PDB file of C-alpha atoms in Angstrom:
ATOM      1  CA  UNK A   4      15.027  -7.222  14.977  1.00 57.00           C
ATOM      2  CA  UNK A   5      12.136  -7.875  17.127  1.00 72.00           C
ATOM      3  CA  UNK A   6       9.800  -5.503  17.067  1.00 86.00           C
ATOM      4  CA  UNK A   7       7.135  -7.054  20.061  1.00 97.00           C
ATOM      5  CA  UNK A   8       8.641  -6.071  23.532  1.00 97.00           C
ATOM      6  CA  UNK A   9       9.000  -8.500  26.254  1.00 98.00           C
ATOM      7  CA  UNK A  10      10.136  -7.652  30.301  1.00 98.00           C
ATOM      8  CA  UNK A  11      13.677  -9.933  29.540  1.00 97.00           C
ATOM      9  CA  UNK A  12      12.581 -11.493  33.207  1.00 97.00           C
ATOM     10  CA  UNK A  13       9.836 -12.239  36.104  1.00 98.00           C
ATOM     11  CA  UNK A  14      10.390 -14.222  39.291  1.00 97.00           C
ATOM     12  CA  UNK A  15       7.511 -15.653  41.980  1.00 96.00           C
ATOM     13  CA  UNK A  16       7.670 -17.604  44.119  1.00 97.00           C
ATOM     14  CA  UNK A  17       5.826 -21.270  44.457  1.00 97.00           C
ATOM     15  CA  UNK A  18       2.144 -20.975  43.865  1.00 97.00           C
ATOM     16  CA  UNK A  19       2.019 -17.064  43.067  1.00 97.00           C
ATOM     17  CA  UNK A  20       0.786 -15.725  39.839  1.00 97.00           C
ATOM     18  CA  UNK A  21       2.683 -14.228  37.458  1.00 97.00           C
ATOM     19  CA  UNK A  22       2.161 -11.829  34.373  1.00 98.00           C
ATOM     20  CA  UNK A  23       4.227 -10.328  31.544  1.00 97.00           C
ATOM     21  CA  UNK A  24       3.510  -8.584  28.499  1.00 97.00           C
ATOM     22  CA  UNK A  25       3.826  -8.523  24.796  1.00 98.00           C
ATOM     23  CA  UNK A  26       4.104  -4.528  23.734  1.00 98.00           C
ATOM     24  CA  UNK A  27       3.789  -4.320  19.790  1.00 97.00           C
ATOM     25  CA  UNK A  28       1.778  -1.775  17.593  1.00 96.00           C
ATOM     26  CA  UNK A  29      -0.479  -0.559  15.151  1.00 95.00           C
ATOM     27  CA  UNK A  30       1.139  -3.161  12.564  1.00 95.00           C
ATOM     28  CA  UNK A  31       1.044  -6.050  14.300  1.00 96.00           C
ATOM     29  CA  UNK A  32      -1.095  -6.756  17.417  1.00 96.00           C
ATOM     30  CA  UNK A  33      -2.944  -3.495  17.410  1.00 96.00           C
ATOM     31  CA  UNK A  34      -3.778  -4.438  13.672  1.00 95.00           C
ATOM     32  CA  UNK A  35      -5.803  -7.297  15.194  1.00 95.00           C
ATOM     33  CA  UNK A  36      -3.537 -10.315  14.580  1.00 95.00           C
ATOM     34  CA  UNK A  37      -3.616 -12.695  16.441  1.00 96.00           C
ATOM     35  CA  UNK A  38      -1.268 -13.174  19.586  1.00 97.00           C
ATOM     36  CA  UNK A  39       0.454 -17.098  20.539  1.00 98.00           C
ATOM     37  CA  UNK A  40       2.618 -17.960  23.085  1.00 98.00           C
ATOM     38  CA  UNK A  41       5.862 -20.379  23.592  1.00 98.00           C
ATOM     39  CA  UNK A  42       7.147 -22.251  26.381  1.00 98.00           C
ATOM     40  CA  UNK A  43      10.581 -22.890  26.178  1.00 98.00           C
ATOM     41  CA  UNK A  44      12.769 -25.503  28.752  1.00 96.00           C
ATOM     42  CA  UNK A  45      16.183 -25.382  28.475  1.00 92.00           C
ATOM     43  CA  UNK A  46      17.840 -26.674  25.319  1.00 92.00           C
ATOM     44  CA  UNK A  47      14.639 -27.638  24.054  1.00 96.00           C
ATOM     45  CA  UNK A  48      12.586 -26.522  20.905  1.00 98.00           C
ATOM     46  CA  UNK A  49       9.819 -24.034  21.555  1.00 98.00           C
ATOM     47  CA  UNK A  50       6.256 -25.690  22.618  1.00 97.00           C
ATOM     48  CA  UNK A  51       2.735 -23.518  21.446  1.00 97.00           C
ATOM     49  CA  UNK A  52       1.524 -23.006  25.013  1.00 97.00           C
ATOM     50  CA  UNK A  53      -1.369 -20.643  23.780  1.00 97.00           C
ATOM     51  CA  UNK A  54      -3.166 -19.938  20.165  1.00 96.00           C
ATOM     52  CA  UNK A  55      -5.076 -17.240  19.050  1.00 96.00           C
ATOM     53  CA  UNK A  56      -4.702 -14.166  21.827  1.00 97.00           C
ATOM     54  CA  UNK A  57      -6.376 -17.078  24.755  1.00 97.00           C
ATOM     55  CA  UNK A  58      -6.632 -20.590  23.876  1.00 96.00           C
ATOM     56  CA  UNK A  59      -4.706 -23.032  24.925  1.00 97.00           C
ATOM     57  CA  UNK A  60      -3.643 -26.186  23.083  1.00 94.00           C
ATOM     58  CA  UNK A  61      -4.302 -30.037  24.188  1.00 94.00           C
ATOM     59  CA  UNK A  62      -2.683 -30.923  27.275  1.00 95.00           C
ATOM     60  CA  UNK A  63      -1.574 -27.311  28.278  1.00 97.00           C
ATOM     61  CA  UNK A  64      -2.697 -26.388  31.897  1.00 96.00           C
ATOM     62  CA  UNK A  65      -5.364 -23.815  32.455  1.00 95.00           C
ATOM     63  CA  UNK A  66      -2.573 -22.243  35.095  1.00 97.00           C
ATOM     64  CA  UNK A  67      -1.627 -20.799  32.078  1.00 98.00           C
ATOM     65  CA  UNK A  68      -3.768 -18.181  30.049  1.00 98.00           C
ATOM     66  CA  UNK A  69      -3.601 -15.013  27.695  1.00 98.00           C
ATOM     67  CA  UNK A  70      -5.346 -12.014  26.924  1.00 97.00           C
ATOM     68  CA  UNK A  71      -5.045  -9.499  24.265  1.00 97.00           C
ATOM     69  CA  UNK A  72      -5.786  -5.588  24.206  1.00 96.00           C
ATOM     70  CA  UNK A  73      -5.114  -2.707  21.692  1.00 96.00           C
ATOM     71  CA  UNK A  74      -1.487  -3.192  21.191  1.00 96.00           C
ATOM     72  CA  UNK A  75      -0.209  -5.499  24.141  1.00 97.00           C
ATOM     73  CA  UNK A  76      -1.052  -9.175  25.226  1.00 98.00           C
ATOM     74  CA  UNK A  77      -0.067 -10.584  28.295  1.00 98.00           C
ATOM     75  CA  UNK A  78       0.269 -13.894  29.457  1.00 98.00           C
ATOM     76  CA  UNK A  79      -0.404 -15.517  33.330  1.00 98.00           C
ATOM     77  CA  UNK A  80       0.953 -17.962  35.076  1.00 98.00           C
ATOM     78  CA  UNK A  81      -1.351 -18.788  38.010  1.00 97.00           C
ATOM     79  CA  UNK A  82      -0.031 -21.764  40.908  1.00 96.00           C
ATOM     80  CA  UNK A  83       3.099 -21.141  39.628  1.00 97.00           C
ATOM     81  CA  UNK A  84       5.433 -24.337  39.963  1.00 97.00           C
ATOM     82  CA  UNK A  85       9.165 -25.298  39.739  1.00 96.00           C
ATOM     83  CA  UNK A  86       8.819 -26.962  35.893  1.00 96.00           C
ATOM     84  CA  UNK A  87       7.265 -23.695  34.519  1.00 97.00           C
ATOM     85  CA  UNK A  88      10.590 -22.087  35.168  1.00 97.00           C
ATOM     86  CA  UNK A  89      11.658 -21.487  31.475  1.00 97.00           C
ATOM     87  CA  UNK A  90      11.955 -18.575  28.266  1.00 98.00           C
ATOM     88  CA  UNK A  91       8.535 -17.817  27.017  1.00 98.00           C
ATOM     89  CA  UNK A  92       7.849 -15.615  23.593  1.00 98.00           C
ATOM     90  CA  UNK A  93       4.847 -14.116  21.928  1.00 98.00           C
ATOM     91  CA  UNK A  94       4.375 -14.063  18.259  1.00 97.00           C
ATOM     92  CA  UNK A  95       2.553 -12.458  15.746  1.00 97.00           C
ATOM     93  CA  UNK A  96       1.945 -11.182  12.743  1.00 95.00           C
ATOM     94  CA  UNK A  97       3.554  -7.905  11.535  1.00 94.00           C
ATOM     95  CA  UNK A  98       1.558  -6.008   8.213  1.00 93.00           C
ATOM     96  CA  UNK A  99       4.586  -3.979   7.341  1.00 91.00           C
ATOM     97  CA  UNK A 100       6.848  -7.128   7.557  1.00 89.00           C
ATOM     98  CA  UNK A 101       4.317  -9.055   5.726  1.00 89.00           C
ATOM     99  CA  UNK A 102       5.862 -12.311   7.880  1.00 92.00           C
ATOM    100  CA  UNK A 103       5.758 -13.552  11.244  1.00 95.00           C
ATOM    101  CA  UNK A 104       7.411 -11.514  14.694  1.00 96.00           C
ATOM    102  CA  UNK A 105       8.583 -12.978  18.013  1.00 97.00           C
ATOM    103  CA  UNK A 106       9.128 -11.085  21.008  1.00 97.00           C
ATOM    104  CA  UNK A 107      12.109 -10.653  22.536  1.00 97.00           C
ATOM    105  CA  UNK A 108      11.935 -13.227  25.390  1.00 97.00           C
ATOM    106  CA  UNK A 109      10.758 -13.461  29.238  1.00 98.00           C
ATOM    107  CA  UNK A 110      12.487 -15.641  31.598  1.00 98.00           C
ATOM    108  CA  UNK A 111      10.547 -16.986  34.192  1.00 98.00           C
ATOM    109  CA  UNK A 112      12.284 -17.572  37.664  1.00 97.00           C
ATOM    110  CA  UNK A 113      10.816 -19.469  39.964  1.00 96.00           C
ATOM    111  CA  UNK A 114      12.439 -18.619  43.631  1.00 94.00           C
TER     112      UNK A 114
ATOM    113  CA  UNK B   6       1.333 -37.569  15.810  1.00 91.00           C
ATOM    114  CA  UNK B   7       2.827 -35.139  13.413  1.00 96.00           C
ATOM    115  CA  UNK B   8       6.836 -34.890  13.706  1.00 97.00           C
ATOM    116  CA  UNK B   9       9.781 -33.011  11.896  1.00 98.00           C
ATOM    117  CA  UNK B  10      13.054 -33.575  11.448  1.00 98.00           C
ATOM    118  CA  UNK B  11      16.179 -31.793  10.272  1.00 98.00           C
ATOM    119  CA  UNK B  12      18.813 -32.650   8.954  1.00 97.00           C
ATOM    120  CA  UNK B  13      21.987 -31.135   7.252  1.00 96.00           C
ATOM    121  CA  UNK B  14      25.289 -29.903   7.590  1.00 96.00           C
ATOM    122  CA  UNK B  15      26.866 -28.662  11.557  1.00 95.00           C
ATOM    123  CA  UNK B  16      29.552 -26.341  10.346  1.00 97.00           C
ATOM    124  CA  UNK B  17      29.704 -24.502   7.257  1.00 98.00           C
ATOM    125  CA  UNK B  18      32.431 -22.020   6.498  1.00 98.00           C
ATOM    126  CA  UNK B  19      31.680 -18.607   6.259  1.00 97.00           C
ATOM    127  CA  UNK B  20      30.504 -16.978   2.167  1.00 97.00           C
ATOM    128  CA  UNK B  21      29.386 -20.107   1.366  1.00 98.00           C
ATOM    129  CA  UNK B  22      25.369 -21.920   1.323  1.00 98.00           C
ATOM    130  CA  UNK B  23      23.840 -23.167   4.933  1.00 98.00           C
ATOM    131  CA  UNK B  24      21.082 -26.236   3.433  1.00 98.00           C
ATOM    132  CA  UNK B  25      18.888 -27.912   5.497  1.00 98.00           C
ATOM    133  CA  UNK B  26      16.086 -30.196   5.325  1.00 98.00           C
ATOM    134  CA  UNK B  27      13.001 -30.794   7.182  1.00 98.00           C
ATOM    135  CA  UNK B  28      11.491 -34.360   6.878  1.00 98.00           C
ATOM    136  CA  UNK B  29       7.436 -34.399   7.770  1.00 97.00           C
ATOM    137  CA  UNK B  30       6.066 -37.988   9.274  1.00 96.00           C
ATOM    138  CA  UNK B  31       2.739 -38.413  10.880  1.00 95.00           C
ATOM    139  CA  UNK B  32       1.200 -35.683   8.113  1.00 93.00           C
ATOM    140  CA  UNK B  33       0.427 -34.563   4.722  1.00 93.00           C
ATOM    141  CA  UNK B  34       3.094 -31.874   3.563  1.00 94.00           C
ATOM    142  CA  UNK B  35       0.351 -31.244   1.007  1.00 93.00           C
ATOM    143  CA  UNK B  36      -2.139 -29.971   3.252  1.00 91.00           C
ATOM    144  CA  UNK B  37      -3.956 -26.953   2.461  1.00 90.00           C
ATOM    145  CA  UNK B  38      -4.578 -26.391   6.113  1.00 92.00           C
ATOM    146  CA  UNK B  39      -0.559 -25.669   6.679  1.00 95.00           C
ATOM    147  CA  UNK B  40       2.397 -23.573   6.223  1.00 95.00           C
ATOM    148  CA  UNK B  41       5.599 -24.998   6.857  1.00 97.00           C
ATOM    149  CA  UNK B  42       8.601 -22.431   8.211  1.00 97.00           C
ATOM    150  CA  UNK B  43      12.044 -22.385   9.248  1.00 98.00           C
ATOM    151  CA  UNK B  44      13.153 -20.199  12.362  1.00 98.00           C
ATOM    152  CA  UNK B  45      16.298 -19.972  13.653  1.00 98.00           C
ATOM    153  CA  UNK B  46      17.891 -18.955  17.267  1.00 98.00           C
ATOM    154  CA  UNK B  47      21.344 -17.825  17.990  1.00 97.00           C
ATOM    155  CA  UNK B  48      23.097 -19.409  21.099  1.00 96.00           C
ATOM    156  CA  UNK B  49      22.062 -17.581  24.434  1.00 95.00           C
ATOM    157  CA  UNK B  50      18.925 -14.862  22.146  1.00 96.00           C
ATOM    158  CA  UNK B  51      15.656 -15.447  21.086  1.00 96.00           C
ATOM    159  CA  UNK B  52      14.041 -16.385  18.369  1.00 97.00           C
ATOM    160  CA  UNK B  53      14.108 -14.916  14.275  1.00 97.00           C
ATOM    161  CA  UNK B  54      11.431 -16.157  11.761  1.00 96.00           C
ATOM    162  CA  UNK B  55      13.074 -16.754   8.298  1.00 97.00           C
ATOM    163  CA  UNK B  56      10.295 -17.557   6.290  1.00 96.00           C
ATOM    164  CA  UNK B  57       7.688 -20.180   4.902  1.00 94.00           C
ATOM    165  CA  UNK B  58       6.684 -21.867   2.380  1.00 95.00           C
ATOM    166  CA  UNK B  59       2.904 -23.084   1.670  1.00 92.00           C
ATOM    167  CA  UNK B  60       2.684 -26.900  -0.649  1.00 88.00           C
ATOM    168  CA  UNK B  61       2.104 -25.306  -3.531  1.00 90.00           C
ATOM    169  CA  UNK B  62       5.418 -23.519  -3.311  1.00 91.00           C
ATOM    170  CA  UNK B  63       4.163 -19.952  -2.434  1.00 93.00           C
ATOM    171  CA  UNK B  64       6.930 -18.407  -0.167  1.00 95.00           C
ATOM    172  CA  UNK B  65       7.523 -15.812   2.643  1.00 94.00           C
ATOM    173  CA  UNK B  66      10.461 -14.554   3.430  1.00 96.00           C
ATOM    174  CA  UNK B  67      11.675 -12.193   6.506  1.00 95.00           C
ATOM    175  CA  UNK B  68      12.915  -8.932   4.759  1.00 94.00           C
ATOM    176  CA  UNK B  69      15.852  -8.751   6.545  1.00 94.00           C
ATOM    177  CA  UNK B  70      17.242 -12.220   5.333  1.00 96.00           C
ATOM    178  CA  UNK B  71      15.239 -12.191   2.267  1.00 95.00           C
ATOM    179  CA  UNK B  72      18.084 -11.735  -0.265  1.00 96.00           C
ATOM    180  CA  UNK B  73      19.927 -14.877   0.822  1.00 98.00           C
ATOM    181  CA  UNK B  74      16.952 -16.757   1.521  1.00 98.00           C
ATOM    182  CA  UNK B  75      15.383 -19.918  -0.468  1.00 98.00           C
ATOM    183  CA  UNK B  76      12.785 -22.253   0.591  1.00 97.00           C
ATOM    184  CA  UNK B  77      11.469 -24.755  -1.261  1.00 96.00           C
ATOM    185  CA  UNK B  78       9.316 -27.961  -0.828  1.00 95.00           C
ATOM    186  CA  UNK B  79       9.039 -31.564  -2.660  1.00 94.00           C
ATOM    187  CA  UNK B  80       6.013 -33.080  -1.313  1.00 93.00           C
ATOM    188  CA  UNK B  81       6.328 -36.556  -3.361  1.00 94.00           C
ATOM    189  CA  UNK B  82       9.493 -36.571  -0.574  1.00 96.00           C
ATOM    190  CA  UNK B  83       7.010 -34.824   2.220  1.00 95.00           C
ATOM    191  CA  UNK B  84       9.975 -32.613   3.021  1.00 96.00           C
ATOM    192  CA  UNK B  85      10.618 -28.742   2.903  1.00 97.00           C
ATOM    193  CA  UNK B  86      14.323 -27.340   2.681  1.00 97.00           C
ATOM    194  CA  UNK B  87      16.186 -24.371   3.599  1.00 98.00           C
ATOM    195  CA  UNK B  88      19.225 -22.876   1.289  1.00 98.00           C
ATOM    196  CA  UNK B  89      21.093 -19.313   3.036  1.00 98.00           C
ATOM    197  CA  UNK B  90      23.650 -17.888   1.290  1.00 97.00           C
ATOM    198  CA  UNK B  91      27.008 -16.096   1.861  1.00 97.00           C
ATOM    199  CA  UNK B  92      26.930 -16.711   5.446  1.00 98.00           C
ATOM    200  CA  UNK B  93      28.689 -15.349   8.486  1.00 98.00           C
ATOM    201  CA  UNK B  94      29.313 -16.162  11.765  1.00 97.00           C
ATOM    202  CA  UNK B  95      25.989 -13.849  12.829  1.00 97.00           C
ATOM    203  CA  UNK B  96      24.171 -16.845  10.847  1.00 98.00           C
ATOM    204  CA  UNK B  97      25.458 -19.643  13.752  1.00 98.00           C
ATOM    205  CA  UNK B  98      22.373 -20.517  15.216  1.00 98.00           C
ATOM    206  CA  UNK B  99      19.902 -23.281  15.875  1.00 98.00           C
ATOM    207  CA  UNK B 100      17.689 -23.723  13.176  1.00 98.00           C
ATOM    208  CA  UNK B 101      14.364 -25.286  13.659  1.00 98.00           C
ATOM    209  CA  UNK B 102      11.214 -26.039  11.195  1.00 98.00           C
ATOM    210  CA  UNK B 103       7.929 -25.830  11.944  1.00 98.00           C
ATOM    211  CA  UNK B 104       4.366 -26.403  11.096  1.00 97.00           C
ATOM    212  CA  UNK B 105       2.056 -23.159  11.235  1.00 95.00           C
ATOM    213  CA  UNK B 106      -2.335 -23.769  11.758  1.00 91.00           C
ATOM    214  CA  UNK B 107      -3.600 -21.658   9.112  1.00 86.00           C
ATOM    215  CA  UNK B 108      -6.608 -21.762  11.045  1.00 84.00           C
ATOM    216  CA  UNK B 109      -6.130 -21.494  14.572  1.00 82.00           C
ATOM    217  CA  UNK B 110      -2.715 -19.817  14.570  1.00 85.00           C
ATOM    218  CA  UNK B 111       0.997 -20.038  15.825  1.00 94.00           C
ATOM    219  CA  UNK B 112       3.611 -22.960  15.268  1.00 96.00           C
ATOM    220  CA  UNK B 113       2.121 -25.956  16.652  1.00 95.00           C
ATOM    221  CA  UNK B 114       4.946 -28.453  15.784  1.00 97.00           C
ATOM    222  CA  UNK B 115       8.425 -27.944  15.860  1.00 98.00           C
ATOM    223  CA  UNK B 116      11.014 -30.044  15.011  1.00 98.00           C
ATOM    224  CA  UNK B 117      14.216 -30.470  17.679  1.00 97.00           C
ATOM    225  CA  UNK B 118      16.446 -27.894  15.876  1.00 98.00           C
ATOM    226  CA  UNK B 119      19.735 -28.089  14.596  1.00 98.00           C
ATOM    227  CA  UNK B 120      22.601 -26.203  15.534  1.00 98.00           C
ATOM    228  CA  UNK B 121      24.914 -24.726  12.202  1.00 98.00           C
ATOM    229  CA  UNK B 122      28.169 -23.269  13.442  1.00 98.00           C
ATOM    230  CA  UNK B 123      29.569 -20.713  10.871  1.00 98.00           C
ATOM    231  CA  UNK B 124      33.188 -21.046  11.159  1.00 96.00           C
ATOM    232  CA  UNK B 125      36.639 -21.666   9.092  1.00 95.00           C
TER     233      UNK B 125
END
């Protein structure tokens, strides 16, 4: 039932950068709210990797950053290294819904 | 540092009430700042917010689970629970809680999920 739209997978290789995006619409991220992002390793709960469309928590890389615009937000991974390979999800908020939305996934290969 | 915990029931058999609890240490379940959620994630897909509930009890449920859905809190035990009902094997999934930043956004603490296996 998710209703923001993730690429199911990237790949780079060692170093390159990376980018995927978050597609939603006019009730969630094109309504303004805001846009975070989730690392998740293998068998492991979720970790906030960025807040708030861009910002990134304590202790989180700056390889890693976001942007937001009209109805997408993307997320980068710059340098990228073997440990970032992982699931990653965007979240929002969705008017309609009147709760919280995840996207639908991106896996991250590393090759 | 602000950790959660659940606990509760592996297997429950199908029709009848998943219950879980989420135990807060390192933090105030009373904080105005916070919600506190459950969000669940069936083996191998991605992630489905159920709902959350603020410390003075206001909830927030997902509409599509909202009719079996109950989430409650008891801050004198700094804990938040989780009650679905009539079940089915689509409900076998890890469930986690979580602590939502009313003012800067997103889940910032998660507990390490637990996995509920619907099953006879």
């Amino acid at each position: 039932q998710s209703v923001l739209t993730q690429p199911p997978s990237v790949s780079g290789a060692p170093g390159q950068r990376v980018t995927f995006s978050c597609t939603g619409s006019s009730s969630n991220i094109g309504a303004g709210y805001d846009v975070h992002w989730y690392q998740q390793l293998p068998g492991i709960a979720p970790k906030l990797l960025i807040y708030a469309n861009s910002n990134r928590p304590s202790g989180v890389p700056d390889r890693f950053s976001g942007s937001k615009s009209g109805t997408s937000a993307s997320l980068a991974i710059s340098g990228l290294q073997a440990e970032d390979e992982a699931d990653y999800y965007c979240q929002s908020y969705d008017i309609s819904l009147s709760g919280s939305v995840f996207g639908t996934g991106t896996k991250v290969t590393v090759l | 540092q602000v950790q959660l915990q659940e606990s509760g029931p592996g297997l429950v058999k199908p029709s009848q009430t998943l219950s879980l609890t989420c135990t807060v240490s390192g933090g105030s379940i009373s904080s105005a700042d916070y919600y506190w959620s459950w969000i669940r994630q069936p083996p191998g897909k991605g992630l489905e917010w159920i709902g959350y509930i603020y410390y003075s009890g206001s909830t927030y449920y997902n509409p599509s689970l909202k009719s079996r859905v109950t989430i409650s809190v008891d801050t004198s035990k700094n804990q938040f629970s989780l009650k679905l009902s009539s079940v089915t094997a689509a409900d076998t999934a890890v469930y986690y809680c979580a602590r939502s930043d009313l003012i800067k956004g997103g889940f910032d603490y998660w507990g390490q999920g637990t996995l509920v296996t619907v099953s006879s």
